[in-house]
mmCIF file of C-alpha atoms and ligand atoms in Angstrom:
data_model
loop_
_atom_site.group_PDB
_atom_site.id
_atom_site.type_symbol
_atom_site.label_atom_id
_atom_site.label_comp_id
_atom_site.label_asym_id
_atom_site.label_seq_id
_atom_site.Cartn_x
_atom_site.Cartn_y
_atom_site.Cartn_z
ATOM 1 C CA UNK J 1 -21.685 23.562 -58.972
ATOM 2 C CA UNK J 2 -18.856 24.403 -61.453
ATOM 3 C CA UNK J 3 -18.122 28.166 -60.897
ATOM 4 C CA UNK J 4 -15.808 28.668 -64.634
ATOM 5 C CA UNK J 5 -15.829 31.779 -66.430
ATOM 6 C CA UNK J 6 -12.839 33.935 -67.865
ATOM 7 C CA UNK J 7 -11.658 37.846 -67.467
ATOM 8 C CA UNK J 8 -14.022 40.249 -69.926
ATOM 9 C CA UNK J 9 -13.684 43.837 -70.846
ATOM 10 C CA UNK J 10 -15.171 46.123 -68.224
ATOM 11 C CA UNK J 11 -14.859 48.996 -70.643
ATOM 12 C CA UNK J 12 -18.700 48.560 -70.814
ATOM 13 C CA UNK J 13 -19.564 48.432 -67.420
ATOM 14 C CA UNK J 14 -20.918 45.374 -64.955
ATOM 15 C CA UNK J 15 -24.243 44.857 -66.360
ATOM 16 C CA UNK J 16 -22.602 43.970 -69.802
ATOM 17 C CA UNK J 17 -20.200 41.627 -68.423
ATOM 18 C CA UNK J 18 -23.188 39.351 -66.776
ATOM 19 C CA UNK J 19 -24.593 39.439 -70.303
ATOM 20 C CA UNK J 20 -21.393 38.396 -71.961
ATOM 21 C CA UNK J 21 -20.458 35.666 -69.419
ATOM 22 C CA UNK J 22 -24.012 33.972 -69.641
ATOM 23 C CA UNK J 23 -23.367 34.153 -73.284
ATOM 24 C CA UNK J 24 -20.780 32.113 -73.617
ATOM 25 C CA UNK J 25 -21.801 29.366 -70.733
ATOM 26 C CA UNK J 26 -19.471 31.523 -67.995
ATOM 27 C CA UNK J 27 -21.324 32.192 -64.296
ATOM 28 C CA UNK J 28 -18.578 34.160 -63.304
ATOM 29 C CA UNK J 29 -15.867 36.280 -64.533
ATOM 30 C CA UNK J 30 -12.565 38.256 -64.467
ATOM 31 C CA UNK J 31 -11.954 42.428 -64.886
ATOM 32 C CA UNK J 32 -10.147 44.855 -64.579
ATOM 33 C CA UNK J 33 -10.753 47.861 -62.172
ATOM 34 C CA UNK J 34 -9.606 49.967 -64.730
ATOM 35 C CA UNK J 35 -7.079 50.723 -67.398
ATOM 36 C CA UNK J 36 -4.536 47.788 -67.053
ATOM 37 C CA UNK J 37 -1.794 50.038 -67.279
ATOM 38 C CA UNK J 38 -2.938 52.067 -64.647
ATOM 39 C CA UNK J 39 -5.215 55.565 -65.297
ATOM 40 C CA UNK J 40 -8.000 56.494 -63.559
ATOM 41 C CA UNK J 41 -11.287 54.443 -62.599
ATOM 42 C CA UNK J 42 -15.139 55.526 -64.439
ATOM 43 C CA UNK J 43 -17.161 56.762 -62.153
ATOM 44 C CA UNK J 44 -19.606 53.754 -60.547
ATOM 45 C CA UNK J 45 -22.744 53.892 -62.232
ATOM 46 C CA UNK J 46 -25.290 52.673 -59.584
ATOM 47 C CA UNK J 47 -27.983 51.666 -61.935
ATOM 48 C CA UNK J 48 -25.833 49.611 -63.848
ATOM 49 C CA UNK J 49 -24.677 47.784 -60.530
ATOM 50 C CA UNK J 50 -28.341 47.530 -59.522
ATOM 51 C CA UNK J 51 -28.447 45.681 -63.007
ATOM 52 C CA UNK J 52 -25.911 43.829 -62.296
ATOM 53 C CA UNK J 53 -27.290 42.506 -59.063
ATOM 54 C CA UNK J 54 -30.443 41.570 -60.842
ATOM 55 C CA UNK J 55 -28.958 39.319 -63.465
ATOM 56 C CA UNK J 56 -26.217 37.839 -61.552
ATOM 57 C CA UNK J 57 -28.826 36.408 -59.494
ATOM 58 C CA UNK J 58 -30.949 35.323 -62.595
ATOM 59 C CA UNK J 59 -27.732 33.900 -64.061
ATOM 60 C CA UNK J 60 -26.258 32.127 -61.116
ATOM 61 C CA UNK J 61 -23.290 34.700 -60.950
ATOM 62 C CA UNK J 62 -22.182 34.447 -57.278
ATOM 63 C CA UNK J 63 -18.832 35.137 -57.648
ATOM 64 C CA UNK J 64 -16.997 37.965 -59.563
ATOM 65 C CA UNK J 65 -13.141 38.578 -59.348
ATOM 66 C CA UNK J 66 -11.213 42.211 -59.590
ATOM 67 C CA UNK J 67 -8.319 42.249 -60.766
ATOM 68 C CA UNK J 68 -5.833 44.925 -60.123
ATOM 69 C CA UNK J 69 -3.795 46.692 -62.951
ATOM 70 C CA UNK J 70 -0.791 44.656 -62.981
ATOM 71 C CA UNK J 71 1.596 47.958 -63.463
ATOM 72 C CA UNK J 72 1.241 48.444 -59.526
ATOM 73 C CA UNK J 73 4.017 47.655 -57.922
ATOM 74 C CA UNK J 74 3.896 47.762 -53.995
ATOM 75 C CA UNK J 75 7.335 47.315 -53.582
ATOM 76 C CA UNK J 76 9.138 49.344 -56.005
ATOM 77 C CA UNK J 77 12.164 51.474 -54.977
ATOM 78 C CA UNK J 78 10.344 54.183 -56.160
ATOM 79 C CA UNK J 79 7.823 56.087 -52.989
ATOM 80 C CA UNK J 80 5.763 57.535 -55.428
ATOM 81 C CA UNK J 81 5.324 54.462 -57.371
ATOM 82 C CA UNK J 82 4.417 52.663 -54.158
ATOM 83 C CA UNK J 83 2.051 55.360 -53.003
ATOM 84 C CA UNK J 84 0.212 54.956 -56.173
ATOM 85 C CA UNK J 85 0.046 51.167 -55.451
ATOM 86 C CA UNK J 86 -1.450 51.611 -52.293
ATOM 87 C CA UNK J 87 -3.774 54.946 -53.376
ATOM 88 C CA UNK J 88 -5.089 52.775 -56.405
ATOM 89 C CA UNK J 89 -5.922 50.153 -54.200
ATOM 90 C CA UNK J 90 -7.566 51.484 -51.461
ATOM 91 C CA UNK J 91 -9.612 53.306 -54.573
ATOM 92 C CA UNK J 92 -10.459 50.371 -56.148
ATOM 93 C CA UNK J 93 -11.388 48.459 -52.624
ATOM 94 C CA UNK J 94 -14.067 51.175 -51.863
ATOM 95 C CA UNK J 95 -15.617 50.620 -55.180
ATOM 96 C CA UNK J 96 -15.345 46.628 -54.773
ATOM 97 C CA UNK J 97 -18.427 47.943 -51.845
ATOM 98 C CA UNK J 98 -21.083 48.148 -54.642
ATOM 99 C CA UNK J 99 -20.631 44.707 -55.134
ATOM 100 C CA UNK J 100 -20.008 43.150 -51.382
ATOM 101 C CA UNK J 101 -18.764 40.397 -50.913
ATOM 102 C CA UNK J 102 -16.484 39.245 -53.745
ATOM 103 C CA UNK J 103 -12.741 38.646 -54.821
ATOM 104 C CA UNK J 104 -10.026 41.507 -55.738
ATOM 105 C CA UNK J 105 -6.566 39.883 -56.745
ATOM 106 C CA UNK J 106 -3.569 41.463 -57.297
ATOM 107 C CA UNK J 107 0.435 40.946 -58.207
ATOM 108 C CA UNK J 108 2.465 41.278 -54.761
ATOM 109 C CA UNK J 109 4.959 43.066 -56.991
ATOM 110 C CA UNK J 110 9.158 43.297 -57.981
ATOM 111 C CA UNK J 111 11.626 44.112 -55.507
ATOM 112 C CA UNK J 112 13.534 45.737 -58.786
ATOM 113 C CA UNK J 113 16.733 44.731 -57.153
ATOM 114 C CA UNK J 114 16.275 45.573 -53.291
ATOM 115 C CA UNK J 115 16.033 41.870 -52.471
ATOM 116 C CA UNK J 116 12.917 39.642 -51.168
ATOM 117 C CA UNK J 117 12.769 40.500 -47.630
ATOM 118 C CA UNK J 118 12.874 44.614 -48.194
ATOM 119 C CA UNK J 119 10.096 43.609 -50.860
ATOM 120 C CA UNK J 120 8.075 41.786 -48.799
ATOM 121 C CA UNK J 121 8.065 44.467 -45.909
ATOM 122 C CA UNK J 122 6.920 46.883 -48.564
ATOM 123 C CA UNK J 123 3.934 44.499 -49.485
ATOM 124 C CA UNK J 124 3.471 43.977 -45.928
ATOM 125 C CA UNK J 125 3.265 47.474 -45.010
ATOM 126 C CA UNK J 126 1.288 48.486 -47.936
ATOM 127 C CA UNK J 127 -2.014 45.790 -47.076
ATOM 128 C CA UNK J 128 -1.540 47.179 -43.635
ATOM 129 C CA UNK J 129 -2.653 50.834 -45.441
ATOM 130 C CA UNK J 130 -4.973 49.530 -47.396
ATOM 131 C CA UNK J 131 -6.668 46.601 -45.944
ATOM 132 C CA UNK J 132 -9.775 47.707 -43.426
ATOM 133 C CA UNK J 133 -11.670 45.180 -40.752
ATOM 134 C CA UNK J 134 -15.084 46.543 -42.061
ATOM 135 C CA UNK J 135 -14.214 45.934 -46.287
ATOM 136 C CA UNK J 136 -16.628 42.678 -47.037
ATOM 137 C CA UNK J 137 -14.068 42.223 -49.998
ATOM 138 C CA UNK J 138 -11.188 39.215 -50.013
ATOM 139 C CA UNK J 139 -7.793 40.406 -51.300
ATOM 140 C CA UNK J 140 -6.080 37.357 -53.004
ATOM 141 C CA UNK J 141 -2.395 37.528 -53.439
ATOM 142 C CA UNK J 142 -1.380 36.061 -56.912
ATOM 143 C CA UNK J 143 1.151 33.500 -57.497
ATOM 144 C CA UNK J 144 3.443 34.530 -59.903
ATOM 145 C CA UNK J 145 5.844 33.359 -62.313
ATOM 146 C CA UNK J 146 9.202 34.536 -60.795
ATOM 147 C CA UNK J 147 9.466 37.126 -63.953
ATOM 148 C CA UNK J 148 12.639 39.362 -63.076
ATOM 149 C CA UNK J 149 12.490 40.126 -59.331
ATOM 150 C CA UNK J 150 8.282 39.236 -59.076
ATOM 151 C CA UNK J 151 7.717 37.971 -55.573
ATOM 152 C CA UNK J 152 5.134 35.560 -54.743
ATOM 153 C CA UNK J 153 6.500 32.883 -57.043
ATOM 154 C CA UNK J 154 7.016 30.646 -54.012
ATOM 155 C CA UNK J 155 4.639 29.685 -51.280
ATOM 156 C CA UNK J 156 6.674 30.502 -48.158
ATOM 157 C CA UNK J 157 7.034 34.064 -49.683
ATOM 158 C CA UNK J 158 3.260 34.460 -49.678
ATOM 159 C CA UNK J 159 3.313 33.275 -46.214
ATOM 160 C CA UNK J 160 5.757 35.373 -45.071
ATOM 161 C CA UNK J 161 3.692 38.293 -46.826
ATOM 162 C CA UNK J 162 0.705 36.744 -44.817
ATOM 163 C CA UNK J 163 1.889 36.777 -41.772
ATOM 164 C CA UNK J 164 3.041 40.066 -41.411
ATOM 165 C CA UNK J 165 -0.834 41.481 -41.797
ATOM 166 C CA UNK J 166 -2.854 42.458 -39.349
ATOM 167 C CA UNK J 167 -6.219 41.952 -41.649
ATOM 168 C CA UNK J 168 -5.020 38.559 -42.017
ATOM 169 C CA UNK J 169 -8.990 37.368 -42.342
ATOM 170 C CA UNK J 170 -8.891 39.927 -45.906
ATOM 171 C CA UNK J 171 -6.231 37.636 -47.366
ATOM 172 C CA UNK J 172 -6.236 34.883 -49.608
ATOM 173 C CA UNK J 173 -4.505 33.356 -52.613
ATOM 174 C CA UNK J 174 -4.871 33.068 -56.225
ATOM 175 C CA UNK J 175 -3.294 30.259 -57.830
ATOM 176 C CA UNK J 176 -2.543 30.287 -61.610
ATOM 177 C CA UNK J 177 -1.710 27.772 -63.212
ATOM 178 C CA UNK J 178 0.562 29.102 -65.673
ATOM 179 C CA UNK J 179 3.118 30.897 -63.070
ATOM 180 C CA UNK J 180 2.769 27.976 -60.784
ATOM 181 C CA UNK J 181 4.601 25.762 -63.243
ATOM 182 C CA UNK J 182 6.449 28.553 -64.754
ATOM 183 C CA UNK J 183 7.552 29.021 -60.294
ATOM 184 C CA UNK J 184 8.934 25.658 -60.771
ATOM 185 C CA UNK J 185 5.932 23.529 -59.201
ATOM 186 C CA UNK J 186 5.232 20.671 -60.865
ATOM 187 C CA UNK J 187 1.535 20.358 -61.458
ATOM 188 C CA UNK J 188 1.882 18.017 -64.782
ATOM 189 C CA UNK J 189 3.442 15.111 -62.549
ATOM 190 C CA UNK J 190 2.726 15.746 -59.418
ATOM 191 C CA UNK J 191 -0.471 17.684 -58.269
ATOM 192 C CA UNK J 192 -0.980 16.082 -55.201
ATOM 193 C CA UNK J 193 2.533 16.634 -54.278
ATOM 194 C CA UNK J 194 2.250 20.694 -55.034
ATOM 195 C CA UNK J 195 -0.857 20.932 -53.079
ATOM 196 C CA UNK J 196 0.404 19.204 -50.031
ATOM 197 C CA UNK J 197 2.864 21.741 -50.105
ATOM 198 C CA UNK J 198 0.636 24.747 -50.270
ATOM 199 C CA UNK J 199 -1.249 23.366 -47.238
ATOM 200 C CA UNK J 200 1.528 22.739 -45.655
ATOM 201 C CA UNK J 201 2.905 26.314 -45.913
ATOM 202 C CA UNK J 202 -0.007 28.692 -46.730
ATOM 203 C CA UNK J 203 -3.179 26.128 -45.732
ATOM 204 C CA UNK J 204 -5.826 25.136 -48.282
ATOM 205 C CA UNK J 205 -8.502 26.877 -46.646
ATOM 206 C CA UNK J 206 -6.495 30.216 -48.030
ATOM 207 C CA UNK J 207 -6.843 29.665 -51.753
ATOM 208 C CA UNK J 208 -9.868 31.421 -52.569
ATOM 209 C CA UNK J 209 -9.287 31.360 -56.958
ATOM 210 C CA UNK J 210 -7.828 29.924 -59.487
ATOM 211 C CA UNK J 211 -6.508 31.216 -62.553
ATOM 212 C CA UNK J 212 -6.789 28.008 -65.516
ATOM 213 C CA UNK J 213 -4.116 29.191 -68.460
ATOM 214 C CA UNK J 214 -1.469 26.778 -69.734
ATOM 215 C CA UNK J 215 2.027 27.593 -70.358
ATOM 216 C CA UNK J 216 3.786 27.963 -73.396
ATOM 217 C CA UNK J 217 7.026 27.205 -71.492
ATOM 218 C CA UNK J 218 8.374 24.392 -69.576
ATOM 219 C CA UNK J 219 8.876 23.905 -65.679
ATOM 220 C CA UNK J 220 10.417 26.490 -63.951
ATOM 221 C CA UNK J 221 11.319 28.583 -67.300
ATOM 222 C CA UNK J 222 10.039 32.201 -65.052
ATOM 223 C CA UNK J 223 8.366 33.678 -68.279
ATOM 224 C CA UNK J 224 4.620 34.157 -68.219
ATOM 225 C CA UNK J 225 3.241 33.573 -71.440
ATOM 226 C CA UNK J 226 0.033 32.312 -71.229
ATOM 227 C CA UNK J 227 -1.502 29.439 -73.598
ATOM 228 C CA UNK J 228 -4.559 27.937 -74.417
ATOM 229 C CA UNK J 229 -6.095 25.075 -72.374
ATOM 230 C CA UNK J 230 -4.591 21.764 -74.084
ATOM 231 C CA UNK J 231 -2.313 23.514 -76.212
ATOM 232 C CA UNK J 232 0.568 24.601 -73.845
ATOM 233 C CA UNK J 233 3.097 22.680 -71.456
ATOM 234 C CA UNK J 234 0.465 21.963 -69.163
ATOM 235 C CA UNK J 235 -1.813 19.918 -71.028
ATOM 236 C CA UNK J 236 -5.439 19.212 -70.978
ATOM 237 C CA UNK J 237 -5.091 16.416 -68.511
ATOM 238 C CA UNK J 238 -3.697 18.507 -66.195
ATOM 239 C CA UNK J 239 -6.692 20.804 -66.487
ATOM 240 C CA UNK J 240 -8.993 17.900 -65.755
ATOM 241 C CA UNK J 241 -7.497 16.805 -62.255
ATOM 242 C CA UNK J 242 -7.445 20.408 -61.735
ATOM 243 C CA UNK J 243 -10.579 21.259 -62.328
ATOM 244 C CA UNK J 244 -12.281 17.943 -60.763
ATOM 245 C CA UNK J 245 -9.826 17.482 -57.387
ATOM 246 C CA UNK J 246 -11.751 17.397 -54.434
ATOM 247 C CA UNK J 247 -10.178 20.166 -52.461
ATOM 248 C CA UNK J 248 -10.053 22.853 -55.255
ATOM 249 C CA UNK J 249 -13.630 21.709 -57.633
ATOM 250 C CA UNK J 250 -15.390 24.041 -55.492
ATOM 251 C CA UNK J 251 -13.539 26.970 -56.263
ATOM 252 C CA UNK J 252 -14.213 29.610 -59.149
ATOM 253 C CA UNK J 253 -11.936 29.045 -62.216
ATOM 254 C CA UNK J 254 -11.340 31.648 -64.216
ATOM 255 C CA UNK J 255 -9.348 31.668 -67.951
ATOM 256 C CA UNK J 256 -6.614 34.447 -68.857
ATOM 257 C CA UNK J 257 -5.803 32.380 -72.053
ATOM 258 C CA UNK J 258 -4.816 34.529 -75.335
ATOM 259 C CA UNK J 259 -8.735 34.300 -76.472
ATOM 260 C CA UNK J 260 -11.753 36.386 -77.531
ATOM 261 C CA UNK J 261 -15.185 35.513 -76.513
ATOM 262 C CA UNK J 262 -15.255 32.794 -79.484
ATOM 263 C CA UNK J 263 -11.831 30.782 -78.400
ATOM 264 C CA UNK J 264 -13.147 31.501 -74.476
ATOM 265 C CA UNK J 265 -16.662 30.065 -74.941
ATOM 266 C CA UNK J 266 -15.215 27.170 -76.497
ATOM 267 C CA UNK J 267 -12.717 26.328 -73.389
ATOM 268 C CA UNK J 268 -15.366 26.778 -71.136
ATOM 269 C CA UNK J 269 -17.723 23.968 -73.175
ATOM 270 C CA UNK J 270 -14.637 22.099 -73.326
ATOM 271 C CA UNK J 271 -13.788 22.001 -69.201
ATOM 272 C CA UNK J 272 -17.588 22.070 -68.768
ATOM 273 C CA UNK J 273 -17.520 18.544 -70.544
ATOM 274 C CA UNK J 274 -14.682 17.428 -68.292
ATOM 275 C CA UNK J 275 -16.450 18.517 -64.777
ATOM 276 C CA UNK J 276 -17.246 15.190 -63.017
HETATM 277 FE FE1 FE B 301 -2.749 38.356 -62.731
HETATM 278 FE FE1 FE B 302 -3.232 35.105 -63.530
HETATM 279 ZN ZN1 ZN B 303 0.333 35.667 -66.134
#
C-alpha cells in the first residue's frame, strides 16, 4: 500500500491530525513534538491518544513520524545548548511511548566551526544519553543539505554517526529529497546510482522515511529551500521513480513542501495518480 501523507500542525493535538490527514487522502503524517523553535511540550492528553488509536486504525494510519524541533543542535560548542538537545529528546522519546511503535527524526546538527569528527562524537555521545534498549520508537537521522557546518549531508558521515552507537537497532535514516540533491547526490540522473551508494555505505534496510520536497536550487547548491512537487529542480519525474522504485515504494513518504492543506491534498492526489 502507498503510505503518503505530509507534516500537519500538532497545535491541536493527535486526534485532529488523523482527521486532517484522512481529509485530504494522507494515511500518515508529519509533526512536530512541539514548538519548532524549541519551548516546552503540552502535556499528553491520554484521551485524545486513545482517539487517536481508534481512528488511525479506522483510517489505515500505521505509521506516524515525530519530528524534532530543528533548533536542537547536538553538537554545538555550546554545553548548555547540547544538554538541551539531549534533555528535549529524551523528553520527547518518553512521550513518543503513547504511541509505540513509530518514527521520531531529527537533524544530527552543526559543528559551528569545531570540525566533522568533534561533531560527530558529540552526536555520538548524545544518542548514547538518550537512546534506551526498552524505547519501541526508531530514531531516524536526517540527511541534510550541507547548510553552513550541518552534518549528515553525506552518507559515510551518517555511518560514522551509526557506528559509534550502542542502540544501533534505534537508528535509522530519513532521506529527503530536497537536501539529498542540495548534498550533491544526483537523484534527477542517476537514482539508481545514489541508492547503490547508500547501500553500499549505510545499507538499505536502514532507511526507514522519506521526506518528498523538491528543490528550488540546483545540485549540490547546500541551501534548503524547499519546493513544490514538479515545480522545483527535481522535477515530477523524479518523484515518480521515487515514489514507485522497488526498494523504497514501501516506505512512508511524507511532504514538507511550502503548502497548506489545499496545495498538500492536491500533491498527494497528484503522486497518488502516479503510484504503480
Ligand atoms: Fe527535517
Ligand atoms: Fe526534511
Ligand atoms: Zn529542509
Amino acid at each position: 500500500m502507498f503510505k503518503i501523507g505530509c507534516h500537519l500542525s500538532s497545535s491541536k493535538g493527535y486526534k485532529n491530525m488523523a482527521e486532517e490527514a484522512h481529509q485530504i487522502g494522507a494515511n500518515t503524517f508529519q509533526f512536530f513534538t512541539r514548538n519548532p523553535r524549541g519551548g516546552s511540550a503540552k502535556a499528553i492528553d491520554e484521551n485524545d491518544i486513545a482517539e487517536f488509536q481508534k481512528l488511525a486504525q479506522e483510517y489505515g494510519i500505521d505509521v506516524i513520524l515525530a519530528h524534532a524541533p530543528y533548533t536542537l543542535n547536538c553538537c554545538s560548542d555550546k554545553p548548555d545548548v547540547r544538554e538541551f538537545a539531549i534533555n528535549t529528546m529524551k523528553d520527547d522519546l518518553s512521550r513518543m511511548e503513547y504511541t509505540p511503535n513509530q518514527l521520531y527524526n531529527f537533524h544530527p546538527g552543526s559543528h559551528v566551526g569545531q570540525g566533522i569528527e568533534t561533531g560527530i562524537k558529540y552526536i555520538i555521545d548524545a544518542l548514547n544519553m538518550v537512546l534506551t534498549a526498552e524505547q519501541s520508537t526508531t530514531v531516524l537521522l536526517e540527511t541534510m543539505a550541507g547548510k553552513g557546518s550541518e552534518i549528515g549531508s553525506q552518507f559515510e558521515e551518517i555511518r560514522q554517526i551509526m557506528e559509534g552507537v550502542k542502540c544501533q537497532d534505534k537508528l535509522g535514516v530519513c532521506f529527503d529529497t530536497c537536501h539529498i540533491s542540495d548534498a550533491g547526490y544526483d537523484i534527477v540522473n542517476n537514482l539508481e546510482g545514489v541508492l547503490e551508494e547508500f547501500d553500499k555505505i549505510i545499507g538499505l534496510e536502514r532507511l526507514k522515511a522519506i521526506h518528498l520536497n523538491d528543490s528550488m536550487n540546483p545540485l549540490g547548491a547546500h541551501k534548503d529551500r524547499h519546493q513544490k512537487i514538479g515545480e522545483g529542480t527535481l522535477g515530477m519525474e523524479t518523484f515518480e521513480k521515487i515514489i514507485n522504485h522497488p526498494q523504497l515504494r514501501d516506505l512512508p513518504f511524507f511532504l514538507e513542501t511550502p503548502n497548506e492543506l489545499v496545495g498538500y491534498e492536491k500533491e498527494i492526489g497528484i503522486l497518488k495518480k502516479l503510484y504503480r
